Amino acid sequence: MSARTMRAVVIDRPGGPEVLQVRDVPVPRAEPGQVLIEVRAFGLNRSELHFRRGQGSSGSFPRIPGIEATGVVADAPGGELAPGTQVMAMMGGRGRTSDGGYAQYVLVPASQVVPFTSDLPWDVLGAVPEMLQTAHGSLEVGVRLTPGQTLLIRGGTSSVGLALAALGRLRGLTVLSTTRSPSRRALLEAAGVDHVLIDDGNIATQVRAIVPGGVDGAVELVGVNVLADTLRAVRPGGTVCFTGMLSDQWTIPEFYPMDWLPNGVRLTAYSGDATDLPAPVLQAFLDDVAAGRARVPVGRVYQLDDIAQAHRDMEAGTVGGKGVVVL
């Protein structure tokens, strides 16, 4: 990289993984109120896959994708953070309507940057921002459980599902989690899951064999194709939080509430916001990981030049945890 250019992944038009092109582009310049981050690692997210395909309701091309980044402060003209500070960024519209984290540098509003200190390796740190923010927000904003209550995670072997299991265990919840593959049982148990359920499409029956009255809360990560069954697994007064769409099915044609919603069960959603991950929460989680009390479910680690293959693996569901690109 020269003094004025950086390597970045650029998408000129929607399409398959081949539209992810690594090229030299200008390094963005920070203004007061902005932070220029030297990216050391970034996690891969299904929303980036949707953006690359041209799915969803926002975004424009050409664009550097990427809704998160982890690295160090390169410049902050407003003085919000000192150069060299370790930071993570959950970038809201970044990577869709403005350039994102698939690059050596990314420009982020100071309000979306969270500082931390850690000796964990960058591939582990790079997996954390969106995964932890989404899991933490689903618990805090979505289901709002208290210690001793029960949590069902539908889609448990996803990176967010594994983070939910770790957070649930740390908060004293009894965690039930699903997988379609019996071979993933050990992965879920290592993440802190108390009851592993093999998802045959009828999870509600399995849940009520363990918790007869229904669980207190559930986080739906699979999609609307299984949502009705997840709702039937929750007790009256409990909450289902619709957070993920691993099945790529996110709308309900001709939604009729009285057909879908069991009596007294609440349905909400969580779509994420950078302000939902306060710095003390991030730091406490990283300290738990460093002390062995929690685990970051890193699946595969890639280099920037491997970005097309990384997206192919994400589409095929073969990453086995959080995919991370290290620079």
Coordinates of C-alpha atoms in Angstrom, one line a residue:
M1 CA 0.0 0.0 0.0
S2 CA 1.3 3.5 -0.8
A3 CA 0.8 6.5 1.5
R4 CA -2.5 7.3 -0.1
T5 CA -4.0 4.0 -1.1
M6 CA -5.2 0.9 0.7
R7 CA -6.3 -2.6 -0.3
A8 CA -10.1 -3.1 -0.1
V9 CA -12.8 -5.4 -1.3
V10 CA -15.1 -3.5 -3.7
I11 CA -18.5 -4.6 -5.2
D12 CA -19.4 -2.9 -8.4
R13 CA -22.8 -4.6 -8.9
P14 CA -24.9 -7.3 -7.1
G15 CA -24.1 -10.9 -7.9
G16 CA -22.3 -14.0 -6.8
P17 CA -19.1 -14.3 -4.8
E18 CA -17.1 -13.3 -7.9
V19 CA -18.3 -9.7 -7.6
L20 CA -16.1 -9.3 -4.5
Q21 CA -13.0 -7.7 -6.1
V22 CA -9.8 -6.8 -4.1
R23 CA -8.3 -3.6 -5.4
D24 CA -6.3 -0.5 -4.4
V25 CA -8.5 2.5 -3.4
P26 CA -7.8 5.8 -1.7
V27 CA -7.5 5.8 2.1
P28 CA -10.4 7.8 3.5
R29 CA -9.6 11.0 5.4
A30 CA -11.1 11.6 8.9
E31 CA -12.9 14.9 9.8
P32 CA -13.8 16.0 13.3
G33 CA -16.4 13.6 14.7
Q34 CA -15.0 10.7 12.7
V35 CA -12.5 8.0 13.5
L36 CA -10.2 6.4 11.0
I37 CA -9.6 2.7 12.0
E38 CA -6.7 0.7 10.8
V39 CA -8.5 -2.6 10.4
R40 CA -6.8 -5.7 11.9
A41 CA -9.7 -8.1 11.4
F42 CA -13.4 -8.2 10.5
G43 CA -16.1 -10.7 10.9
L44 CA -18.3 -12.0 8.1
N45 CA -22.1 -11.6 8.4
R46 CA -25.1 -12.9 6.5
S47 CA -26.4 -9.4 6.0
E48 CA -23.3 -8.7 3.9
L49 CA -24.1 -11.8 1.8
H50 CA -27.6 -10.4 1.3
F51 CA -26.2 -7.0 0.3
R52 CA -23.8 -8.6 -2.1
R53 CA -26.7 -10.5 -3.7
G54 CA -28.7 -7.2 -4.0
Q55 CA -31.3 -8.4 -1.4
G56 CA -32.7 -6.1 1.3
S57 CA -34.0 -2.6 1.2
S58 CA -30.9 -0.3 1.2
G59 CA -27.5 0.1 -0.2
S60 CA -25.8 1.3 -3.4
F61 CA -22.9 0.3 -5.7
P62 CA -20.0 0.5 -6.1
R63 CA -19.4 -0.1 -2.4
I64 CA -16.8 -1.5 0.1
P65 CA -19.0 -3.9 2.1
G66 CA -18.7 -4.8 5.8
I67 CA -20.8 -3.8 8.8
E68 CA -18.1 -4.3 11.4
A69 CA -14.4 -3.9 12.0
T70 CA -11.8 -4.4 14.7
G71 CA -8.5 -2.6 14.9
V72 CA -6.7 0.4 16.2
V73 CA -7.3 4.1 15.9
A74 CA -5.2 5.6 13.1
D75 CA -6.7 9.1 13.3
A76 CA -9.4 10.9 15.3
P77 CA -9.2 14.7 14.5
G78 CA -11.9 15.5 17.2
G79 CA -9.8 13.9 19.9
E80 CA -12.4 11.4 20.9
L81 CA -9.8 8.5 21.0
A82 CA -6.0 8.5 21.0
P83 CA -4.2 6.9 18.0
G84 CA -3.3 3.3 18.8
T85 CA -6.4 2.7 20.9
Q86 CA -7.9 -0.8 20.4
V87 CA -11.5 -0.4 19.0
M88 CA -14.4 -2.2 17.5
A89 CA -17.0 -0.7 15.3
M90 CA -20.6 -1.7 14.5
M91 CA -21.3 0.5 11.6
G92 CA -25.0 0.8 11.1
G93 CA -25.5 1.8 7.5
R94 CA -21.8 1.3 6.8
G95 CA -21.1 -1.2 4.1
R96 CA -24.4 -0.4 2.4
T97 CA -24.9 3.3 2.0
S98 CA -21.3 4.2 2.8
D99 CA -18.1 2.2 2.7
G100 CA -17.5 -0.5 5.3
G101 CA -15.0 -2.7 6.9
Y102 CA -13.7 -5.0 4.1
A103 CA -10.6 -2.9 3.9
Q104 CA -7.3 -1.9 5.5
Y105 CA -8.8 1.3 6.8
V106 CA -12.4 2.3 7.5
L107 CA -13.9 5.7 8.4
V108 CA -16.6 5.5 11.2
P109 CA -18.6 8.1 13.2
A110 CA -17.0 8.4 16.6
S111 CA -20.4 7.5 18.2
Q112 CA -20.2 4.0 16.6
V113 CA -16.7 3.1 18.0
V114 CA -16.2 1.1 21.2
P115 CA -12.8 1.1 22.8
F116 CA -11.3 -1.9 24.7
T117 CA -8.1 -3.4 25.9
S118 CA -7.2 -7.0 25.3
D119 CA -4.3 -9.3 24.6
L120 CA -6.5 -11.8 22.7
P121 CA -5.4 -12.5 19.1
W122 CA -7.0 -10.5 16.3
D123 CA -8.8 -13.4 14.8
V124 CA -10.7 -13.9 18.1
L125 CA -11.3 -10.1 18.6
G126 CA -12.4 -9.7 15.0
A127 CA -15.2 -12.2 15.5
V128 CA -16.7 -10.3 18.4
P129 CA -18.5 -7.0 17.5
E130 CA -21.7 -7.8 15.6
M131 CA -21.9 -11.3 17.1
L132 CA -21.8 -10.0 20.7
Q133 CA -23.9 -6.9 20.0
T134 CA -26.6 -9.0 18.4
A135 CA -26.6 -11.6 21.2
H136 CA -26.5 -9.0 23.9
G137 CA -29.2 -6.9 22.3
S138 CA -31.4 -9.9 21.8
L139 CA -31.2 -10.7 25.5
E140 CA -31.4 -7.2 26.9
V141 CA -33.8 -5.6 24.4
G142 CA -35.6 -8.7 23.2
V143 CA -36.4 -11.4 25.7
R144 CA -35.2 -9.6 28.9
L145 CA -34.7 -12.8 31.0
T146 CA -33.5 -12.9 34.6
P147 CA -31.2 -15.5 36.3
G148 CA -32.9 -18.8 36.8
Q149 CA -35.2 -18.5 33.7
T150 CA -35.0 -20.6 30.6
L151 CA -33.8 -19.6 27.1
L152 CA -34.4 -21.4 23.8
I153 CA -32.0 -20.6 20.9
R154 CA -33.4 -21.7 17.5
G155 CA -30.4 -21.9 15.2
G156 CA -27.8 -22.6 18.0
T157 CA -24.7 -23.4 15.9
S158 CA -24.6 -20.0 14.2
S159 CA -22.1 -17.6 15.6
V160 CA -24.9 -15.5 17.2
G161 CA -26.4 -18.7 18.6
L162 CA -23.2 -19.7 20.2
A163 CA -22.6 -16.2 21.6
L164 CA -26.2 -16.3 23.1
A165 CA -25.4 -19.7 24.7
A166 CA -22.2 -18.2 26.3
L167 CA -24.0 -15.1 27.5
G168 CA -27.0 -17.1 28.8
R169 CA -24.7 -19.3 30.8
L170 CA -22.9 -16.3 32.3
R171 CA -26.2 -14.8 33.3
G172 CA -27.4 -17.9 35.1
L173 CA -30.0 -19.0 32.5
T174 CA -30.9 -22.6 31.6
V175 CA -30.1 -22.8 27.9
L176 CA -31.8 -25.0 25.3
S177 CA -30.4 -24.8 21.8
T178 CA -31.1 -26.4 18.5
T179 CA -29.1 -27.9 15.7
R180 CA -30.1 -29.9 12.6
S181 CA -27.0 -32.1 12.9
P182 CA -26.3 -34.5 15.8
S183 CA -22.6 -34.0 15.0
R184 CA -22.9 -30.5 16.3
R185 CA -23.9 -31.6 19.8
A186 CA -20.4 -31.3 21.3
L187 CA -20.0 -27.8 19.8
L188 CA -23.2 -26.6 21.6
E189 CA -22.3 -28.3 24.9
A190 CA -18.8 -26.7 24.8
A191 CA -20.6 -23.3 24.4
G192 CA -22.5 -23.8 27.6
V193 CA -25.8 -25.3 26.4
D194 CA -27.7 -27.3 29.0
H195 CA -30.1 -29.2 26.6
V196 CA -29.2 -29.8 23.0
L197 CA -32.3 -30.4 20.7
I198 CA -32.0 -31.9 17.3
D199 CA -34.2 -29.8 15.1
D200 CA -36.7 -32.0 13.2
G201 CA -39.1 -29.2 12.6
N202 CA -41.1 -29.9 15.8
I203 CA -39.0 -28.3 18.5
A204 CA -42.0 -27.3 20.6
T205 CA -42.7 -30.9 21.6
Q206 CA -39.1 -31.5 22.6
V207 CA -39.0 -28.3 24.6
R208 CA -42.1 -29.1 26.5
A209 CA -40.8 -32.6 27.4
I210 CA -38.0 -30.7 29.3
V211 CA -39.9 -27.6 30.4
P212 CA -43.6 -28.6 30.4
G213 CA -44.9 -25.1 30.8
G214 CA -42.8 -23.7 28.0
V215 CA -39.6 -21.7 28.1
D216 CA -39.5 -18.1 29.4
G217 CA -37.9 -16.7 26.2
A218 CA -36.7 -17.8 22.8
V219 CA -34.4 -16.2 20.2
E220 CA -35.3 -17.1 16.6
L221 CA -32.3 -17.2 14.3
V222 CA -33.6 -19.6 11.6
G223 CA -36.4 -17.6 10.1
V224 CA -40.2 -17.5 9.6
N225 CA -40.3 -21.0 8.2
V226 CA -40.0 -22.3 11.8
L227 CA -41.2 -19.3 13.7
A228 CA -44.7 -20.8 14.4
D229 CA -43.1 -23.8 16.0
T230 CA -40.8 -21.7 18.1
L231 CA -43.8 -19.6 19.4
R232 CA -45.4 -22.8 20.6
A233 CA -42.4 -23.6 22.7
V234 CA -42.8 -20.5 24.8
R235 CA -45.0 -20.1 27.9
P236 CA -47.8 -17.6 28.2
G237 CA -46.2 -14.3 29.1
G238 CA -42.9 -15.4 27.6
T239 CA -41.3 -13.7 24.6
V240 CA -39.9 -14.8 21.2
C241 CA -37.4 -12.4 19.7
F242 CA -37.0 -12.6 15.9
T243 CA -33.3 -11.9 15.4
G244 CA -31.9 -13.9 12.5
M245 CA -32.9 -15.5 9.1
L246 CA -30.4 -18.3 8.4
S247 CA -33.0 -19.8 6.1
D248 CA -33.2 -16.6 4.1
Q249 CA -37.0 -16.6 4.8
W250 CA -38.0 -13.3 6.5
T251 CA -41.5 -12.4 5.5
I252 CA -44.9 -14.1 6.3
P253 CA -47.4 -13.9 3.4
E254 CA -50.9 -13.1 4.5
F255 CA -49.9 -12.9 8.2
Y256 CA -53.0 -13.6 10.4
P257 CA -52.0 -13.0 14.0
M258 CA -54.6 -15.4 15.5
D259 CA -53.3 -18.3 13.4
W260 CA -49.7 -17.6 14.4
L261 CA -49.6 -16.3 18.0
P262 CA -50.4 -18.6 20.9
N263 CA -52.4 -17.0 23.6
G264 CA -50.3 -14.7 25.8
V265 CA -47.0 -15.3 23.9
R266 CA -45.2 -12.1 22.9
L267 CA -43.4 -11.7 19.6
T268 CA -40.7 -9.0 19.1
A269 CA -37.7 -8.4 17.0
Y270 CA -34.1 -7.2 17.3
S271 CA -32.2 -5.7 14.4
G272 CA -29.2 -4.2 16.2
D273 CA -27.7 -0.9 17.0
A274 CA -24.2 0.1 18.0
T275 CA -25.4 1.8 21.1
D276 CA -26.7 -1.5 22.4
L277 CA -23.2 -2.7 23.2
P278 CA -21.7 -0.4 25.9
A279 CA -18.0 -0.5 26.4
P280 CA -18.2 -2.0 29.8
V281 CA -20.2 -5.0 28.4
L282 CA -17.7 -5.5 25.6
Q283 CA -14.8 -5.3 28.1
A284 CA -16.4 -7.7 30.5
F285 CA -17.0 -10.3 27.8
L286 CA -13.4 -10.0 26.5
D287 CA -12.1 -10.4 30.1
D288 CA -14.4 -13.5 30.5
V289 CA -12.9 -15.0 27.3
A290 CA -9.4 -14.3 28.4
A291 CA -10.1 -16.0 31.8
G292 CA -11.7 -19.0 30.1
R293 CA -15.2 -18.3 31.4
A294 CA -16.6 -17.7 27.9
R295 CA -15.5 -18.8 24.4
V296 CA -15.6 -16.9 21.1
P297 CA -16.9 -19.4 18.4
V298 CA -14.4 -18.6 15.6
G299 CA -15.2 -20.9 12.6
R300 CA -12.7 -20.2 9.9
V301 CA -10.0 -17.5 9.4
Y302 CA -9.3 -16.0 6.0
Q303 CA -7.0 -13.5 4.3
L304 CA -8.4 -10.6 2.4
D305 CA -7.6 -12.3 -1.0
D306 CA -9.8 -15.2 0.1
I307 CA -12.9 -13.1 0.4
A308 CA -14.8 -14.8 -2.4
Q309 CA -14.2 -18.2 -1.0
A310 CA -15.2 -16.9 2.4
H311 CA -18.6 -15.9 1.0
R312 CA -18.9 -19.3 -0.8
D313 CA -18.3 -21.0 2.6
M314 CA -20.9 -18.7 4.3
E315 CA -23.5 -19.5 1.6
A316 CA -22.8 -23.2 2.0
G317 CA -23.0 -23.1 5.8
T318 CA -19.6 -24.7 6.2
V319 CA -17.9 -22.1 8.3
G320 CA -18.8 -23.8 11.6
G321 CA -18.9 -20.6 13.7
K322 CA -17.9 -17.0 13.0
G323 CA -15.9 -16.4 9.8
V324 CA -13.2 -13.9 10.3
V325 CA -10.8 -12.1 7.9
V326 CA -7.5 -11.1 9.3
L327 CA -5.4 -8.3 7.7

